[in-house]
Amino acid sequence: MQCVTNKGAGAGLRERKKQATRAALSEAAVRLAAEHGAENVTVEAISNAAGVSPRTFFNYFDSHDDVFVMMDPDVGERVRRAIRDAPAELSPLDAVREAMAAELAEVELRHEVWSLRAKVFQKSPHLLARGLGLHMAEERDLARTIARRIDPDGPGGPDVHGGPGGSSSGTRSDSAASAGADPCEDADIELYPRLLAAVAGTAARVAIEHWYAHSPPLTFPEIFRDVFTHLSAGLPQPPAQTDDRPSDGRTTES
């Protein structure tokens, strides 16, 4: 086991405190917005509900809207780091699957807040548009990471946030700055990394929507891995269900 210095342990504690404060702010914002509307919720109200000062709020978020669209701005870097560090024998698809499945476990723990956030977005189109822009920026970053994993010496250029600390080294993410990036700047990324990044995002959305709609006895990560099983198989049509074989695969008793 690798030794951990006291300094490293302290840094870990500080980071956990930062994450807890960010989570408290985003949860307070979402709950207030679900009740009153995002446009009617002030930074002061959010900070008060989270038990911090407005000055502390701006240590974590650049603006009022960011607290809704950037609930966990480091998730993209964590996924990219996991893909970079994945065993070499894993295929790109498997590396992406495992990296994203680990993050979906956190979504499951906070599914109530994420569900409320979706409802807030439905009532606030400008937040939905901003969230979509950030999602597209993260997708481009993911595609570049996949490209570098496939061919480290290829024309894809340096991996975004590929330094040792990544974007998690600060309290705020610079994803917002890259949200308006020109897609033409990524013209050197090949088709497969682009497609895999886009499909992975869709797989996560479908897995979450399926869980909410059906409440199956499976976790988010399990459903997500099931989605990737279909993708790995080339999306063949599943066997037709019959009257004596329910969807869970068990046969009925006569």
Tab-separated table of C-alpha atoms in Angstrom:
chain	number	residue	atom	x	y	z
A	1	MET	CA	0.000	0.000	0.000
A	2	GLN	CA	1.304	3.423	-0.890
A	3	CYS	CA	2.145	5.608	2.094
A	4	VAL	CA	0.186	8.822	2.605
A	5	THR	CA	1.928	11.818	4.149
A	6	ASN	CA	0.241	14.073	6.685
A	7	LYS	CA	0.274	16.828	4.111
A	8	GLY	CA	-1.517	14.609	1.623
A	9	ALA	CA	-4.057	13.577	4.224
A	10	GLY	CA	-4.702	17.234	5.085
A	11	ALA	CA	-5.121	18.126	1.451
A	12	GLY	CA	-7.627	15.292	1.111
A	13	LEU	CA	-9.621	16.578	4.070
A	14	ARG	CA	-9.640	20.115	2.692
A	15	GLU	CA	-10.807	18.826	-0.671
A	16	ARG	CA	-13.628	16.859	0.945
A	17	LYS	CA	-14.710	19.969	2.828
A	18	LYS	CA	-14.735	21.937	-0.417
A	19	GLN	CA	-16.803	19.251	-2.097
A	20	ALA	CA	-19.240	19.227	0.824
A	21	THR	CA	-19.631	23.007	0.677
A	22	ARG	CA	-20.172	22.941	-3.081
A	23	ALA	CA	-22.734	20.150	-2.720
A	24	ALA	CA	-24.562	22.077	0.008
A	25	LEU	CA	-24.720	25.203	-2.164
A	26	SER	CA	-25.931	23.380	-5.266
A	27	GLU	CA	-28.530	21.394	-3.315
A	28	ALA	CA	-29.833	24.517	-1.587
A	29	ALA	CA	-30.044	26.314	-4.934
A	30	VAL	CA	-31.904	23.489	-6.650
A	31	ARG	CA	-34.397	23.038	-3.814
A	32	LEU	CA	-35.123	26.768	-3.641
A	33	ALA	CA	-35.444	27.010	-7.416
A	34	ALA	CA	-37.791	24.023	-7.553
A	35	GLU	CA	-40.074	25.868	-5.134
A	36	HIS	CA	-39.733	29.464	-6.262
A	37	GLY	CA	-38.163	29.383	-9.742
A	38	ALA	CA	-34.470	29.889	-10.470
A	39	GLU	CA	-34.996	33.518	-11.506
A	40	ASN	CA	-36.517	34.293	-8.096
A	41	VAL	CA	-33.731	32.782	-6.009
A	42	THR	CA	-30.886	35.084	-4.997
A	43	VAL	CA	-27.284	34.280	-4.168
A	44	GLU	CA	-27.967	35.538	-0.649
A	45	ALA	CA	-30.877	33.117	-0.214
A	46	ILE	CA	-28.819	30.202	-1.516
A	47	SER	CA	-25.877	31.043	0.725
A	48	ASN	CA	-28.101	31.440	3.764
A	49	ALA	CA	-29.782	28.078	3.127
A	50	ALA	CA	-26.358	26.423	2.817
A	51	GLY	CA	-25.041	28.105	5.958
A	52	VAL	CA	-22.282	30.105	4.260
A	53	SER	CA	-21.712	33.717	3.257
A	54	PRO	CA	-22.315	35.123	-0.244
A	55	ARG	CA	-18.569	35.729	-0.428
A	56	THR	CA	-18.022	31.992	0.074
A	57	PHE	CA	-20.561	31.307	-2.685
A	58	PHE	CA	-18.372	33.175	-5.175
A	59	ASN	CA	-15.370	31.112	-4.132
A	60	TYR	CA	-17.124	28.170	-5.769
A	61	PHE	CA	-19.272	29.668	-8.524
A	62	ASP	CA	-18.627	32.582	-10.854
A	63	SER	CA	-22.304	33.501	-11.191
A	64	HIS	CA	-25.808	32.786	-9.983
A	65	ASP	CA	-26.533	30.465	-12.925
A	66	ASP	CA	-23.378	28.398	-12.418
A	67	VAL	CA	-24.703	26.906	-9.185
A	68	PHE	CA	-27.408	25.144	-11.210
A	69	VAL	CA	-25.429	24.039	-14.261
A	70	MET	CA	-22.116	23.209	-12.555
A	71	MET	CA	-23.184	21.073	-9.580
A	72	ASP	CA	-19.992	19.028	-9.901
A	73	PRO	CA	-17.620	20.678	-12.402
A	74	ASP	CA	-14.835	18.180	-11.683
A	75	VAL	CA	-16.765	15.123	-12.830
A	76	GLY	CA	-15.495	15.463	-16.406
A	77	GLU	CA	-11.869	15.573	-15.296
A	78	ARG	CA	-12.375	12.578	-13.007
A	79	VAL	CA	-13.780	10.591	-15.920
A	80	ARG	CA	-10.933	11.647	-18.205
A	81	ARG	CA	-8.329	10.823	-15.572
A	82	ALA	CA	-9.870	7.370	-15.045
A	83	ILE	CA	-9.729	6.742	-18.791
A	84	ARG	CA	-6.094	7.852	-18.953
A	85	ASP	CA	-5.208	5.590	-15.998
A	86	ALA	CA	-7.249	2.567	-17.121
A	87	PRO	CA	-5.315	-0.672	-17.792
A	88	ALA	CA	-3.841	-0.770	-21.263
A	89	GLU	CA	-5.610	-4.025	-22.080
A	90	LEU	CA	-9.036	-2.400	-21.767
A	91	SER	CA	-10.621	-1.314	-25.027
A	92	PRO	CA	-11.538	2.371	-25.306
A	93	LEU	CA	-15.214	1.468	-24.959
A	94	ASP	CA	-14.582	-0.550	-21.785
A	95	ALA	CA	-12.389	2.183	-20.312
A	96	VAL	CA	-15.099	4.791	-20.900
A	97	ARG	CA	-17.770	2.479	-19.482
A	98	GLU	CA	-15.913	1.855	-16.230
A	99	ALA	CA	-14.934	5.490	-15.780
A	100	MET	CA	-18.476	6.760	-16.228
A	101	ALA	CA	-20.111	3.959	-14.226
A	102	ALA	CA	-18.072	5.000	-11.197
A	103	GLU	CA	-19.476	8.528	-11.452
A	104	LEU	CA	-23.060	7.345	-11.869
A	105	ALA	CA	-22.899	5.831	-8.389
A	106	GLU	CA	-22.724	9.398	-7.024
A	107	VAL	CA	-25.700	10.422	-9.172
A	108	GLU	CA	-27.683	7.603	-7.593
A	109	LEU	CA	-26.851	8.824	-4.093
A	110	ARG	CA	-28.131	12.311	-4.987
A	111	HIS	CA	-30.886	11.255	-7.376
A	112	GLU	CA	-33.517	13.435	-5.668
A	113	VAL	CA	-31.466	16.589	-6.204
A	114	TRP	CA	-30.602	15.661	-9.795
A	115	SER	CA	-34.294	14.982	-10.484
A	116	LEU	CA	-35.262	18.379	-9.071
A	117	ARG	CA	-32.526	19.981	-11.155
A	118	ALA	CA	-34.045	18.509	-14.329
A	119	LYS	CA	-37.395	20.056	-13.401
A	120	VAL	CA	-35.722	23.408	-12.749
A	121	PHE	CA	-34.144	23.259	-16.198
A	122	GLN	CA	-37.528	22.557	-17.791
A	123	LYS	CA	-38.861	25.785	-16.309
A	124	SER	CA	-35.738	27.824	-17.110
A	125	PRO	CA	-34.768	27.420	-20.795
A	126	HIS	CA	-31.704	29.654	-20.428
A	127	LEU	CA	-30.282	27.241	-17.840
A	128	LEU	CA	-31.023	24.307	-20.120
A	129	ALA	CA	-29.200	26.018	-22.990
A	130	ARG	CA	-26.218	26.818	-20.786
A	131	GLY	CA	-26.133	23.257	-19.505
A	132	LEU	CA	-26.211	21.953	-23.062
A	133	GLY	CA	-23.254	24.148	-23.986
A	134	LEU	CA	-21.226	22.809	-21.062
A	135	HIS	CA	-22.197	19.252	-21.993
A	136	MET	CA	-20.929	19.776	-25.542
A	137	ALA	CA	-17.640	21.164	-24.221
A	138	GLU	CA	-17.215	18.148	-21.917
A	139	GLU	CA	-18.008	15.813	-24.821
A	140	ARG	CA	-15.248	17.383	-26.920
A	141	ASP	CA	-12.812	17.041	-24.018
A	142	LEU	CA	-13.790	13.391	-23.606
A	143	ALA	CA	-13.349	12.719	-27.321
A	144	ARG	CA	-9.851	14.186	-27.189
A	145	THR	CA	-8.959	11.990	-24.188
A	146	ILE	CA	-10.207	8.899	-26.030
A	147	ALA	CA	-8.196	9.893	-29.088
A	148	ARG	CA	-5.043	10.247	-26.998
A	149	ARG	CA	-5.638	6.855	-25.385
A	150	ILE	CA	-5.963	5.225	-28.798
A	151	ASP	CA	-2.935	6.995	-30.261
A	152	PRO	CA	-0.774	8.936	-27.785
A	153	ASP	CA	1.432	10.176	-30.623
A	154	GLY	CA	-1.411	10.972	-32.994
A	155	PRO	CA	-2.508	14.364	-34.315
A	156	GLY	CA	-5.100	14.856	-31.583
A	157	GLY	CA	-2.943	17.253	-29.617
A	158	PRO	CA	-2.483	17.367	-25.838
A	159	ASP	CA	-5.209	15.980	-23.632
A	160	VAL	CA	-7.437	18.678	-22.134
A	161	HIS	CA	-6.770	19.235	-18.424
A	162	GLY	CA	-4.202	16.484	-18.689
A	163	GLY	CA	-1.868	17.767	-16.014
A	164	PRO	CA	-1.329	15.946	-12.754
A	165	GLY	CA	-3.878	18.088	-10.926
A	166	GLY	CA	-6.429	18.538	-13.689
A	167	SER	CA	-9.261	20.948	-13.104
A	168	SER	CA	-9.749	19.554	-9.610
A	169	SER	CA	-6.804	21.569	-8.333
A	170	GLY	CA	-8.995	24.654	-7.909
A	171	THR	CA	-12.409	25.393	-6.481
A	172	ARG	CA	-13.954	26.311	-9.821
A	173	SER	CA	-13.844	24.598	-13.190
A	174	ASP	CA	-12.697	26.229	-16.392
A	175	SER	CA	-15.256	24.210	-18.366
A	176	ALA	CA	-17.365	27.331	-18.650
A	177	ALA	CA	-14.580	29.029	-20.559
A	178	SER	CA	-14.356	26.134	-22.999
A	179	ALA	CA	-18.125	25.906	-23.491
A	180	GLY	CA	-17.955	28.414	-26.309
A	181	ALA	CA	-14.983	26.754	-27.988
A	182	ASP	CA	-15.103	26.458	-31.750
A	183	PRO	CA	-15.804	22.815	-32.749
A	184	CYS	CA	-13.617	23.360	-35.817
A	185	GLU	CA	-10.624	23.552	-33.473
A	186	ASP	CA	-11.120	19.815	-32.860
A	187	ALA	CA	-11.127	18.877	-36.538
A	188	ASP	CA	-8.040	16.732	-35.926
A	189	ILE	CA	-9.996	14.304	-33.719
A	190	GLU	CA	-11.000	11.195	-35.644
A	191	LEU	CA	-14.545	9.909	-36.051
A	192	TYR	CA	-14.371	7.017	-33.563
A	193	PRO	CA	-13.375	9.089	-30.493
A	194	ARG	CA	-16.076	11.629	-31.333
A	195	LEU	CA	-18.696	8.920	-31.744
A	196	LEU	CA	-17.723	7.063	-28.566
A	197	ALA	CA	-17.814	10.269	-26.512
A	198	ALA	CA	-21.255	11.158	-27.863
A	199	VAL	CA	-22.616	7.631	-27.413
A	200	ALA	CA	-21.303	7.477	-23.834
A	201	GLY	CA	-23.184	10.642	-22.938
A	202	THR	CA	-26.350	9.285	-24.512
A	203	ALA	CA	-25.884	5.968	-22.693
A	204	ALA	CA	-25.699	7.787	-19.355
A	205	ARG	CA	-28.853	9.767	-20.111
A	206	VAL	CA	-30.780	6.670	-21.227
A	207	ALA	CA	-29.663	4.699	-18.161
A	208	ILE	CA	-30.781	7.457	-15.803
A	209	GLU	CA	-34.103	7.988	-17.582
A	210	HIS	CA	-34.775	4.229	-17.551
A	211	TRP	CA	-34.067	4.065	-13.826
A	212	TYR	CA	-36.425	6.945	-13.083
A	213	ALA	CA	-39.177	5.584	-15.327
A	214	HIS	CA	-39.112	1.948	-14.232
A	215	SER	CA	-37.400	1.865	-10.807
A	216	PRO	CA	-35.862	-1.549	-11.564
A	217	PRO	CA	-34.009	-3.511	-8.860
A	218	LEU	CA	-30.721	-2.343	-10.363
A	219	THR	CA	-28.417	0.569	-9.658
A	220	PHE	CA	-27.524	3.343	-12.091
A	221	PRO	CA	-24.083	1.848	-12.765
A	222	GLU	CA	-25.578	-1.606	-13.394
A	223	ILE	CA	-28.072	-0.254	-15.889
A	224	PHE	CA	-25.351	1.829	-17.526
A	225	ARG	CA	-23.135	-1.241	-17.923
A	226	ASP	CA	-26.131	-3.083	-19.401
A	227	VAL	CA	-26.484	-0.285	-21.960
A	228	PHE	CA	-22.817	-0.692	-22.877
A	229	THR	CA	-23.307	-4.446	-23.212
A	230	HIS	CA	-25.828	-3.711	-25.956
A	231	LEU	CA	-23.384	-1.290	-27.552
A	232	SER	CA	-20.516	-3.784	-27.407
A	233	ALA	CA	-22.685	-6.388	-29.105
A	234	GLY	CA	-23.427	-4.000	-31.963
A	235	LEU	CA	-27.003	-3.257	-30.866
A	236	PRO	CA	-28.650	-6.454	-32.155
A	237	GLN	CA	-32.378	-6.628	-31.582
A	238	PRO	CA	-33.120	-8.438	-28.285
A	239	PRO	CA	-35.090	-11.711	-28.442
A	240	ALA	CA	-38.825	-11.170	-28.608
A	241	GLN	CA	-40.629	-11.515	-25.303
A	242	THR	CA	-43.295	-14.211	-25.050
A	243	ASP	CA	-46.257	-14.550	-22.721
A	244	ASP	CA	-44.503	-17.208	-20.633
A	245	ARG	CA	-41.224	-15.252	-20.343
A	246	PRO	CA	-41.499	-11.939	-18.465
A	247	SER	CA	-39.012	-9.174	-19.088
A	248	ASP	CA	-36.855	-10.256	-16.121
A	249	GLY	CA	-36.116	-13.578	-17.808
A	250	ARG	CA	-38.066	-15.805	-15.417
A	251	THR	CA	-40.619	-18.315	-16.679
A	252	THR	CA	-44.114	-18.274	-15.266
A	253	GLU	CA	-45.557	-21.161	-13.366
A	254	SER	CA	-48.405	-23.079	-14.913
